[in-house]
Coordinates of C-alpha atoms in Angstrom, one line a residue:
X103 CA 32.3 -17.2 174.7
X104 CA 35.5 -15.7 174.1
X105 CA 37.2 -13.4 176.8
X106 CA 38.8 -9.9 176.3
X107 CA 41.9 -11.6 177.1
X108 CA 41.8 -14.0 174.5
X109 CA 41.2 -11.7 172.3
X110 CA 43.9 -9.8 173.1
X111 CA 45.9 -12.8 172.7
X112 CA 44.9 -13.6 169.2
X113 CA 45.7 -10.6 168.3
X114 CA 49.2 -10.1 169.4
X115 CA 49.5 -14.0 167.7
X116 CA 48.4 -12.7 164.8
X117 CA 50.3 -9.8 164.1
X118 CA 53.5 -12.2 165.4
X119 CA 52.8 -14.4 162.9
X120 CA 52.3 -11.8 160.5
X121 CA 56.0 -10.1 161.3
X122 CA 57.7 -13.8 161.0
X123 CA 55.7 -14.3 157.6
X124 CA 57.2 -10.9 156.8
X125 CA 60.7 -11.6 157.9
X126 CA 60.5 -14.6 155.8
X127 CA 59.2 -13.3 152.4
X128 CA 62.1 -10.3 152.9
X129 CA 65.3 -12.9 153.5
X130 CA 64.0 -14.5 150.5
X131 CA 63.8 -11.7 148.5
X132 CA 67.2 -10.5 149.7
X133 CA 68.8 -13.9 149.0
X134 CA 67.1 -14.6 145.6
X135 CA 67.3 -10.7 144.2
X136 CA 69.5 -9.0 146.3
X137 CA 72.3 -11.2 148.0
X138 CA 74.2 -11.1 144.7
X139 CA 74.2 -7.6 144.4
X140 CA 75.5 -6.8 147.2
X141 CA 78.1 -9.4 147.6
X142 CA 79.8 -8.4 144.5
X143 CA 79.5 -4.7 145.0
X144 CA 82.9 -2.9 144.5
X145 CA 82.4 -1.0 147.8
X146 CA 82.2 -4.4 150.0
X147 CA 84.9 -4.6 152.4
X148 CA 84.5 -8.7 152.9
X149 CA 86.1 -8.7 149.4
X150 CA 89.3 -7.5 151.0
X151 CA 89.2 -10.6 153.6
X152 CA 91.0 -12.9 151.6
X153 CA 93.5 -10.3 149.6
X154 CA 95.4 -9.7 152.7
X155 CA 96.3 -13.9 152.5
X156 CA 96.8 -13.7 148.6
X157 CA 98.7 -12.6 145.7
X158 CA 96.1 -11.3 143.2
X159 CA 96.6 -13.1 140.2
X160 CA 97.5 -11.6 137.1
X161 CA 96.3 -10.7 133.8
X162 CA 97.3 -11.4 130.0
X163 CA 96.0 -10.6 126.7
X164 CA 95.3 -13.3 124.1
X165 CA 99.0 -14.0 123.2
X166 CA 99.9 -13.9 127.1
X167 CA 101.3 -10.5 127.3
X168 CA 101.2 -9.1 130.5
X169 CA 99.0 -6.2 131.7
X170 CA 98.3 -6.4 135.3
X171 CA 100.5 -8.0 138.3
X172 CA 100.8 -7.8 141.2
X173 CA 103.9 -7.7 144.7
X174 CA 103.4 -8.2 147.8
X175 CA 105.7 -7.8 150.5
X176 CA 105.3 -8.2 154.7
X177 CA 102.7 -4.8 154.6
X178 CA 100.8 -4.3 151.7
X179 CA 100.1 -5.6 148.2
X180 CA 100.9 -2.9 145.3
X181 CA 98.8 -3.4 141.8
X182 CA 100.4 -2.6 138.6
X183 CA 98.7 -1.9 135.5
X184 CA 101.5 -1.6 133.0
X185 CA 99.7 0.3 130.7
X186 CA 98.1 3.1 132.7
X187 CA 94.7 4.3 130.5
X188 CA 94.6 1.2 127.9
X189 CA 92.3 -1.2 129.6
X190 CA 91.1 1.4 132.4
X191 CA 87.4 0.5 131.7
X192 CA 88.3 -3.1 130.5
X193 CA 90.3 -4.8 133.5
X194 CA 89.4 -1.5 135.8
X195 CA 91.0 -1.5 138.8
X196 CA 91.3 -2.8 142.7
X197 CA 92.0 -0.3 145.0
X198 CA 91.0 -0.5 148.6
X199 CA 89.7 2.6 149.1
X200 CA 88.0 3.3 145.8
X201 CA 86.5 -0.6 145.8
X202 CA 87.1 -2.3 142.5
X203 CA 85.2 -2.4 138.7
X204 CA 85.9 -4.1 135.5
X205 CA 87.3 -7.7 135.0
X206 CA 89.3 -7.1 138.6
X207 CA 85.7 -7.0 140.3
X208 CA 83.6 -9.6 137.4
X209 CA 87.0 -12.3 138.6
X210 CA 87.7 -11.6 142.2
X211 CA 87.1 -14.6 143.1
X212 CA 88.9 -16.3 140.3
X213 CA 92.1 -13.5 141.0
X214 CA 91.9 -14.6 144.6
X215 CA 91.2 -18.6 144.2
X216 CA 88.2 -18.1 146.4
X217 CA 86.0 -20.8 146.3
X218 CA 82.4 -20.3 146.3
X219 CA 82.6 -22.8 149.0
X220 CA 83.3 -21.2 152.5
X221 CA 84.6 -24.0 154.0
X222 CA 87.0 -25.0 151.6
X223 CA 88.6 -21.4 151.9
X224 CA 88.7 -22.0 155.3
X225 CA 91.1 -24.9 155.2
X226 CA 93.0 -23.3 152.3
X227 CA 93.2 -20.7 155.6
X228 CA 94.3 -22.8 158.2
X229 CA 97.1 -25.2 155.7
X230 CA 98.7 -22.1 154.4
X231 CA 99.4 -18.7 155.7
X232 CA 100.3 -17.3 152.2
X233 CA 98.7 -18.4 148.7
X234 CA 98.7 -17.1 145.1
X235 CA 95.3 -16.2 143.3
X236 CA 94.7 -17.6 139.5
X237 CA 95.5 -15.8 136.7
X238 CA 93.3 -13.9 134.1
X239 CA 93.5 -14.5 130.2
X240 CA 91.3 -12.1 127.9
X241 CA 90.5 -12.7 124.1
X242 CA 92.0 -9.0 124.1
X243 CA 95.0 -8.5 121.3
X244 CA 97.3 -6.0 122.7
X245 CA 98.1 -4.8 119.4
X246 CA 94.9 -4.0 118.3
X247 CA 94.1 -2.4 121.7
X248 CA 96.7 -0.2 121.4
X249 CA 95.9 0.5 117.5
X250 CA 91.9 1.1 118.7
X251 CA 93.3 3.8 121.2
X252 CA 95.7 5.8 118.8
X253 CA 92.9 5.9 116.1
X254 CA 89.9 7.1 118.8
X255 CA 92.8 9.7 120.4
X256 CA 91.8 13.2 120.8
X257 CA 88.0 12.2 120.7
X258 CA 85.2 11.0 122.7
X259 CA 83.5 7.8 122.2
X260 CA 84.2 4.4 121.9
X261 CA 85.9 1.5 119.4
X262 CA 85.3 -2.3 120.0
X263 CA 86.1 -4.6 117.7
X264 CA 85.2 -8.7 117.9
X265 CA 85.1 -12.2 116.0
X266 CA 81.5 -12.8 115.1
X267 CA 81.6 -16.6 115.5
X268 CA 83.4 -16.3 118.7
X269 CA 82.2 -13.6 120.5
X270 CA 85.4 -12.6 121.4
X271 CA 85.9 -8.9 121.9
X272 CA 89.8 -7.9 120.6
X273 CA 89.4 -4.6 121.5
X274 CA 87.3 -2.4 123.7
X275 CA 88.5 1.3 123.8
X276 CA 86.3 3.9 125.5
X277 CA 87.3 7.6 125.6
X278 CA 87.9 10.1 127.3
X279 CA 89.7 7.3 129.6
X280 CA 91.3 7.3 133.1
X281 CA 95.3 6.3 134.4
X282 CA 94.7 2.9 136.4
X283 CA 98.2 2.9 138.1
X284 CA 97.8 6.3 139.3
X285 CA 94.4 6.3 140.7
X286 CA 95.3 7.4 144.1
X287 CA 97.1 10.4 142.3
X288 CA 94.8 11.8 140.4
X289 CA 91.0 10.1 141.8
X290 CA 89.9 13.6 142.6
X291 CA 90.8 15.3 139.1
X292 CA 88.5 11.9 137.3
X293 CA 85.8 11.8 139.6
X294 CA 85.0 15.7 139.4
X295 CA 85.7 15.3 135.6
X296 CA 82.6 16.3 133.2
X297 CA 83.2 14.5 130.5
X298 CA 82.9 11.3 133.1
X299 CA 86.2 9.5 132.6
X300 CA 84.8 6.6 134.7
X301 CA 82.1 5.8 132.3
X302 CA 82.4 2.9 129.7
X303 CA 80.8 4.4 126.9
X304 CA 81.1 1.0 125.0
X305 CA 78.8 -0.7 127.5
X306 CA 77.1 1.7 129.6
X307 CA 76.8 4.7 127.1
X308 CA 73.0 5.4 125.4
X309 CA 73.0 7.0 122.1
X310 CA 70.9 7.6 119.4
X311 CA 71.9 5.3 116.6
X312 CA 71.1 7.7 113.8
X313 CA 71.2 5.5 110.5
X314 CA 72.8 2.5 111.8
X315 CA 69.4 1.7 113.1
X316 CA 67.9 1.1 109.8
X317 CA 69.3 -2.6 109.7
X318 CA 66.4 -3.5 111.9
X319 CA 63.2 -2.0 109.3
X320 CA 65.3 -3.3 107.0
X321 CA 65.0 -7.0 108.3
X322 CA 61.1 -6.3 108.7
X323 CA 60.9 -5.6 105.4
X324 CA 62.7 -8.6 104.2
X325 CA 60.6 -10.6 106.0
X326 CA 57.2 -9.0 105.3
X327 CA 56.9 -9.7 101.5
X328 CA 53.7 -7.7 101.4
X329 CA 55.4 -4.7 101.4
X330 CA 56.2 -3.1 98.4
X331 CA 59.9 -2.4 98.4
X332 CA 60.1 0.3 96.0
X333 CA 60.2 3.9 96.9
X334 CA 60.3 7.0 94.5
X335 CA 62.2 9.3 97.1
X336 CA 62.1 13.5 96.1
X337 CA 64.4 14.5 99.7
X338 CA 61.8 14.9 101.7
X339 CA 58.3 13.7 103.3
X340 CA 55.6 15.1 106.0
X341 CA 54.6 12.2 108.1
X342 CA 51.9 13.2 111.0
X343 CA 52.6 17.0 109.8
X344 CA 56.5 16.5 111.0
X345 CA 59.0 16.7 108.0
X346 CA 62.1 14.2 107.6
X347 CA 64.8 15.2 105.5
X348 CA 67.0 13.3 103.6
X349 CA 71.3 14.4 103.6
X350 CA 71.3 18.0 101.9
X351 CA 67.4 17.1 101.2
X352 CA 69.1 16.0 97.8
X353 CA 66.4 13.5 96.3
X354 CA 67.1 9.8 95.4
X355 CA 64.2 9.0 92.6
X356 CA 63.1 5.9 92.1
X357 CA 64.9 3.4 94.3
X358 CA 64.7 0.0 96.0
X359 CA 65.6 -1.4 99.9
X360 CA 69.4 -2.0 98.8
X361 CA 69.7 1.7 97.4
X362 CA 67.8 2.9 100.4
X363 CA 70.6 1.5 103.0
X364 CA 73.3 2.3 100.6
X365 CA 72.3 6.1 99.7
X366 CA 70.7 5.7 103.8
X367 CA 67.7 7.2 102.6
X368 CA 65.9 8.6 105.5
X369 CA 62.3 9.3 103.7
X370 CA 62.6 5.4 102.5
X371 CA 62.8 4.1 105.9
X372 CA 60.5 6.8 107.6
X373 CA 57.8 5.9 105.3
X374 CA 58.2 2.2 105.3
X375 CA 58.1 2.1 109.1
X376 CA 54.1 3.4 109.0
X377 CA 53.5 0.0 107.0
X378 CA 55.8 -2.0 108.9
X379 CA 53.9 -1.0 112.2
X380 CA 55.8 -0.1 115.5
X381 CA 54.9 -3.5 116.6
X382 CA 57.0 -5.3 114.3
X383 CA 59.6 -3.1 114.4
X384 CA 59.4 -3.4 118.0
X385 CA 60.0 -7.2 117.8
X386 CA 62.5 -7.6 115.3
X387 CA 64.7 -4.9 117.5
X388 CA 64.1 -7.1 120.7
X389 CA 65.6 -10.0 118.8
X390 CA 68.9 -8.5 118.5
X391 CA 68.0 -7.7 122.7
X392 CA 67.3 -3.9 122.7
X393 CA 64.9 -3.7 125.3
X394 CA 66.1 -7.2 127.0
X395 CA 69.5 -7.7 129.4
X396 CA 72.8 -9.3 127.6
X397 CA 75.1 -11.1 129.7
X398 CA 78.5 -9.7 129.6
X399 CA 81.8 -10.0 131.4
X400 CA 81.3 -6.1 132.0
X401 CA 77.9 -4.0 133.4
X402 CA 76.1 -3.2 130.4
X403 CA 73.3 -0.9 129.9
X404 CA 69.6 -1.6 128.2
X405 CA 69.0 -0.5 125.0
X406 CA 65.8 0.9 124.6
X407 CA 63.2 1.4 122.0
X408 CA 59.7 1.9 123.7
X409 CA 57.7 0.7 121.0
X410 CA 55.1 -0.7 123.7
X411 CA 54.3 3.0 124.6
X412 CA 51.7 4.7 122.7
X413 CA 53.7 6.4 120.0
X414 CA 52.3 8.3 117.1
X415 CA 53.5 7.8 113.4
X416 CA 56.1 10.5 113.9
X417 CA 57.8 8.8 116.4
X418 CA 57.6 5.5 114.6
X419 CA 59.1 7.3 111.8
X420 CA 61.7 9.3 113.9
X421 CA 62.5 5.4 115.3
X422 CA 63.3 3.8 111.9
X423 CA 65.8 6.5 111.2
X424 CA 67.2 5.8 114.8
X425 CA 66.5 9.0 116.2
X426 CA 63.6 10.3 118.8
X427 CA 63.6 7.3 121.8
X428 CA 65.7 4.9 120.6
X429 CA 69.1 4.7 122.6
X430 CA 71.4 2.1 122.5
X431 CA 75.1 0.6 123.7
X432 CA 77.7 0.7 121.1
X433 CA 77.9 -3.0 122.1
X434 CA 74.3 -3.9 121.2
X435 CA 75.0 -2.4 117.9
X436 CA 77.7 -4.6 117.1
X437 CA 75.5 -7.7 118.4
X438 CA 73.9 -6.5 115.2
X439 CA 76.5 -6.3 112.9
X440 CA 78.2 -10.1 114.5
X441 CA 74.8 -11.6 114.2
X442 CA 74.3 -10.9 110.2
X443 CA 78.1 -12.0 109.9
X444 CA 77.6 -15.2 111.2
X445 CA 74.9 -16.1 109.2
X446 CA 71.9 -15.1 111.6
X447 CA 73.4 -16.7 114.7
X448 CA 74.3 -14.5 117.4
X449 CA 77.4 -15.6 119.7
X450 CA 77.6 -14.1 123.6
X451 CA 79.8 -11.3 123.9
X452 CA 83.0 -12.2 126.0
X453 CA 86.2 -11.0 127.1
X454 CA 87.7 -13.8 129.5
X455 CA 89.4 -16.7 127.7
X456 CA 90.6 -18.6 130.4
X457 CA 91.4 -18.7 134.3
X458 CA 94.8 -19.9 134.6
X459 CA 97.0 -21.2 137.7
X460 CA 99.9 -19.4 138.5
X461 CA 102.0 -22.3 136.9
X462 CA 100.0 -21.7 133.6
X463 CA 97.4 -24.8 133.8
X464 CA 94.6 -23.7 132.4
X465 CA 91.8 -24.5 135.2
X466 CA 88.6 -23.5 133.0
X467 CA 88.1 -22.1 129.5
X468 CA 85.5 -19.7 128.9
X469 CA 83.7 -21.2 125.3
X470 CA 82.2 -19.6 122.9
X471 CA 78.6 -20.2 122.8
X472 CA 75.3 -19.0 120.8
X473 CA 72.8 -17.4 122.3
X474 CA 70.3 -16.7 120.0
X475 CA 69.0 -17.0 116.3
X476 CA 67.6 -13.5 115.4
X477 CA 67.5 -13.7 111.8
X478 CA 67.3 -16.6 109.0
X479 CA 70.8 -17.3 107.2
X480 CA 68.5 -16.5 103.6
X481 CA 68.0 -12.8 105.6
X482 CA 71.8 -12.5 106.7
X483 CA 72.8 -13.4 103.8
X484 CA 70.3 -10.5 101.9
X485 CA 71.9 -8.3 104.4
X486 CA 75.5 -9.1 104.2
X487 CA 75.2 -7.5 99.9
X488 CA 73.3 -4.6 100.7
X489 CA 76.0 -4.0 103.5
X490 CA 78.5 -4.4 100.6
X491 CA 77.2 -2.1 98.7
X492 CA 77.0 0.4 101.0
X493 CA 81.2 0.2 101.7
X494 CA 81.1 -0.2 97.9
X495 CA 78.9 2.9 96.0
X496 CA 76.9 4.0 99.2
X497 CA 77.8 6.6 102.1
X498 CA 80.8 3.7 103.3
X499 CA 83.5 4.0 100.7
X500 CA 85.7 5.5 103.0
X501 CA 85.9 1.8 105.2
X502 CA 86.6 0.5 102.0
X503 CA 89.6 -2.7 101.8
X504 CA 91.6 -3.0 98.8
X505 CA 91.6 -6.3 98.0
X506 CA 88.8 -7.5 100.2
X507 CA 85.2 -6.6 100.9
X508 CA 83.8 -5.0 103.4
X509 CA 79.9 -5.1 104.8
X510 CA 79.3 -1.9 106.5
X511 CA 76.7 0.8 107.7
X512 CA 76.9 4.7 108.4
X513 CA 75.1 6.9 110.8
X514 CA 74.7 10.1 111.9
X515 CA 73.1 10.6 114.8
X516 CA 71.6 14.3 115.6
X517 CA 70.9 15.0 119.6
X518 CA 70.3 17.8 122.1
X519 CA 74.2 19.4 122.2
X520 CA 73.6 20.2 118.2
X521 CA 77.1 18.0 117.7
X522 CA 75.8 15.0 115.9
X523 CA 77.4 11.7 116.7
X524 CA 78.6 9.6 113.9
X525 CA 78.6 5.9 113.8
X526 CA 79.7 2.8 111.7
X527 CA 79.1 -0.5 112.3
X528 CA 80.4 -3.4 110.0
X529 CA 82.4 -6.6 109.7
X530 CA 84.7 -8.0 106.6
X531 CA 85.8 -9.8 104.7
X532 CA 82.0 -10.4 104.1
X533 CA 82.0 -13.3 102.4
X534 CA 83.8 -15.2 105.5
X535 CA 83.5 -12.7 108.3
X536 CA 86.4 -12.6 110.4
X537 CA 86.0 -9.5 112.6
X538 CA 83.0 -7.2 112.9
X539 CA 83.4 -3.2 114.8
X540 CA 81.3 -0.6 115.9
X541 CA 82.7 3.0 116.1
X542 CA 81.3 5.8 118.2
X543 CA 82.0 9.4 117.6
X544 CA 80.3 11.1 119.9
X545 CA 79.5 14.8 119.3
X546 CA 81.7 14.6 116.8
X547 CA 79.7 17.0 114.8
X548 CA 80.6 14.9 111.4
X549 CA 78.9 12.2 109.5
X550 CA 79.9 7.9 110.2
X551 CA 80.8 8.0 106.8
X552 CA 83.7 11.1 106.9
X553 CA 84.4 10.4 110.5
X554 CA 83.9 6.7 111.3
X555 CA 84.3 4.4 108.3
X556 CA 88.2 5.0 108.2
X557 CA 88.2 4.3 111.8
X558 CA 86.5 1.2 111.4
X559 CA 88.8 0.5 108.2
X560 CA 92.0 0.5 109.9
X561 CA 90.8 -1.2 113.0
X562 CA 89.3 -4.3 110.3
X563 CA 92.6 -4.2 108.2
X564 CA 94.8 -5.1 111.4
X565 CA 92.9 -7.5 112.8
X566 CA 92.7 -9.5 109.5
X567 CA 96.5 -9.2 109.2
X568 CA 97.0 -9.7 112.6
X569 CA 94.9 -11.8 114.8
X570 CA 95.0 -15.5 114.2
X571 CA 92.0 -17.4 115.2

């Protein structure tokens, strides 16, 4: 018969066992989920170990202009960032008391030659008292940066502009921006700021996508052949005892799916979505990753569109037009855009070329890869004309090329400040894509096609006459 004592014992066995099982399941948590995290976290002062050892290598653009170096001398290290706001939420910045963000955080290690391998920085340690970190090469054009910037001046919002096959980004401009090289100056005028200076509107800003949206019930019904495609449209439909308007509630008549994206007839879309179903709306737009995580060189927001909820037909209707829950990254967007381009195939996002030595060998090269096949080329191609036609005779004349053309979408985006943003998204020359670009007005209180398109023009027309591939 068992005794009080042992009892006792079992018990206190027990509940050990217990904690160790507990301590156990918690370090593997932290190391699978966590331990990442936190090691790259801009606020972690073992990043700063090694920096005191090394120059921080430096940074180029495509053609190996310089943007960031860095001098050391017996004290301290000194950062420069030669052109102040232009990259401030591409390439960020290192500071030691403000941590670091951007490409200096995403490359540290590769700034810093640190090798994921402890003991080899170790005897990098003890062989040499000073080193010199690798340098940085981005599938940024200077030129185009600049251009991107100039354009988007005065506003808020964002420009990025990429090869569709590549995945390169050759420009990523996010306004209102922030002065890198004088951070220490003026950290307490940003970071009280508003109009949030710090945030990367191209990758970590949520919008409403207003009519830009409509590319994705557009594939569904390309795909669904059930559907009847034709739509006799009088500028303005009750759906669920909600009304949608069309622009100026100026009817279309009778028109088909190519007429609805280029006239971006909202009653079209909002009454095709019932019969499309929220479910296959739903998938189509995870396809192109709304709802799923894209790996980038920068932190990028989620794009939602909560299909899975239980939503009524207004909000189905509300979706198609992309208004009500859908928000989504400017980057996302042009995911879209890149991925009808290249003929269905969607290429990663990426702004690193290369990691360099300081002597200029090139120690890795970041390749382009594909990530995904969303749509069929029969559909891309579908796609690409009724994009034409919207720069052609639709609400995009004004990204119009002369001499070339150009695949594009408008949209205006209503939200809660009453200043509707205005988008356009599109790519050219569309019959051999050569750069795609979304542009972001936000609260710009005007429509994509008045206020975008000629963004988006100019920004296409230099990178065709400028960028080589």
């Amino acid at each position: 018969m068992m005794t009080k004592e042992s009892k006792r014992i079992i018990i206190v066995l027990v509940a050990m066992c217990m904690m160790f099982i507990s301590l156990i399941v918690y370090i593997s948590y932290f190391q699978i989920f966590k331990a990442e995290g936190i090691k790259y976290n801009s606020y972690n002062k073992r990043l700063w170990i090694d920096e005191e050892k090394t120059l921080r290598g430096s940074i180029f653009d495509r053609n190996g202009k310089l943007l960031v170096y860095s001098e050391k001398n017996e004290e301290s290290q000194l950062r420069h960032y030669k052109y102040g706001r232009l990259y401030s939420h591409v390439i960020g910045y290192s500071y030691r008391e403000y941590g670091k963000t951007g490409l200096e955080l995403k490359y540290n290690n590769d700034l810093l030659d640190i090798s994921v391998n402890q003991a080899i920085n170790e005897f990098k340690n003890m062989v040499s008292e000073k080193s010199i970190g690798n340098d940085l090469q981005l599938t940024i054009d200077h030129g185009l940066q600049e251009k991107a910037r100039n354009l988007l001046d005065g506003k808020k919002g964002s420009v990025i502009a990429m090869n569709p096959s590549t995945g390169e980004v050759y420009a990523m401009v996010s306004l209102p921006d922030f002065d890198a090289d004088n951070l220490r100056n003026d950290w307490k005028t940003i970071s009280e700021n508003p109009e949030s200076p710090l945030l990367n509107r191209a990758t970590q800003g949520l919008y409403q996508p207003g009519s830009i949206f409509k590319l994705i019930p557009a594939i569904a019904l390309i795909e669904d052949e059930s559907i009847d495609k034709t739509y006799n449209c009088v500028g303005k439909t009750v759906i669920d005892g909600y009304t949608i308007r069309d622009y100026n509630e100026k009817g279309h008549g009778e028109i088909s799916l190519p007429q609805a994206l280029a006239l971006s007839c909202n009653t079209y879309f909002a009454e095709k979505s019932i019969l499309i179903g929220k479910d296959k709306m739903g998938e189509v737009a995870e396809r192109f990753k709304i709802n799923k995580s894209i790996d980038f060189d920068l932190p990028l927001k989620t794009s939602k569109f909560p299909y899975k909820d239980s939503i009524g037909e207004t909000e189905i209707a509300a979706a198609a037009i992309g208004q009500g829950k859908v928000e989504v990254t400017p980057l996302n967007m042009l995911l879209i855009a890149s991925t009808i381009a290249n003929d269905g195939e969607m290429s990663k996002p990426k702004i690193a070329k290369s990691i360099m030595t300081a002597d200029g060998e090139v120690k890795r090269t970041i390749d382009p890869i594909i990530i995904d096949r969303p749509i069929d080329r029969i559909t891309a191609n579908r796609l690409k004309e009724n994009m034409v036609d919207v720069v052609n005779s639709g609400t995009g004349k004004a990204a119009a090329i002369s001499g070339l053309e150009v695949a594009g979408k408008t949209g205006t985006a209503e939200n809660s400040s009453g200043n509707s943003h205005a988008w356009f998204l599109g790519f050219a020359p569309a019959d051999d894509p050569r750069v795609a670009v979304v542009v972001l007005l936000e609260e710009e209180g005007s429509t994509g096609g008045k206020a975008a398109a000629p963004i988006a023009r100019d920004i296409m027309k230099y990178a065709i006459d400028n960028i080589k591939n």
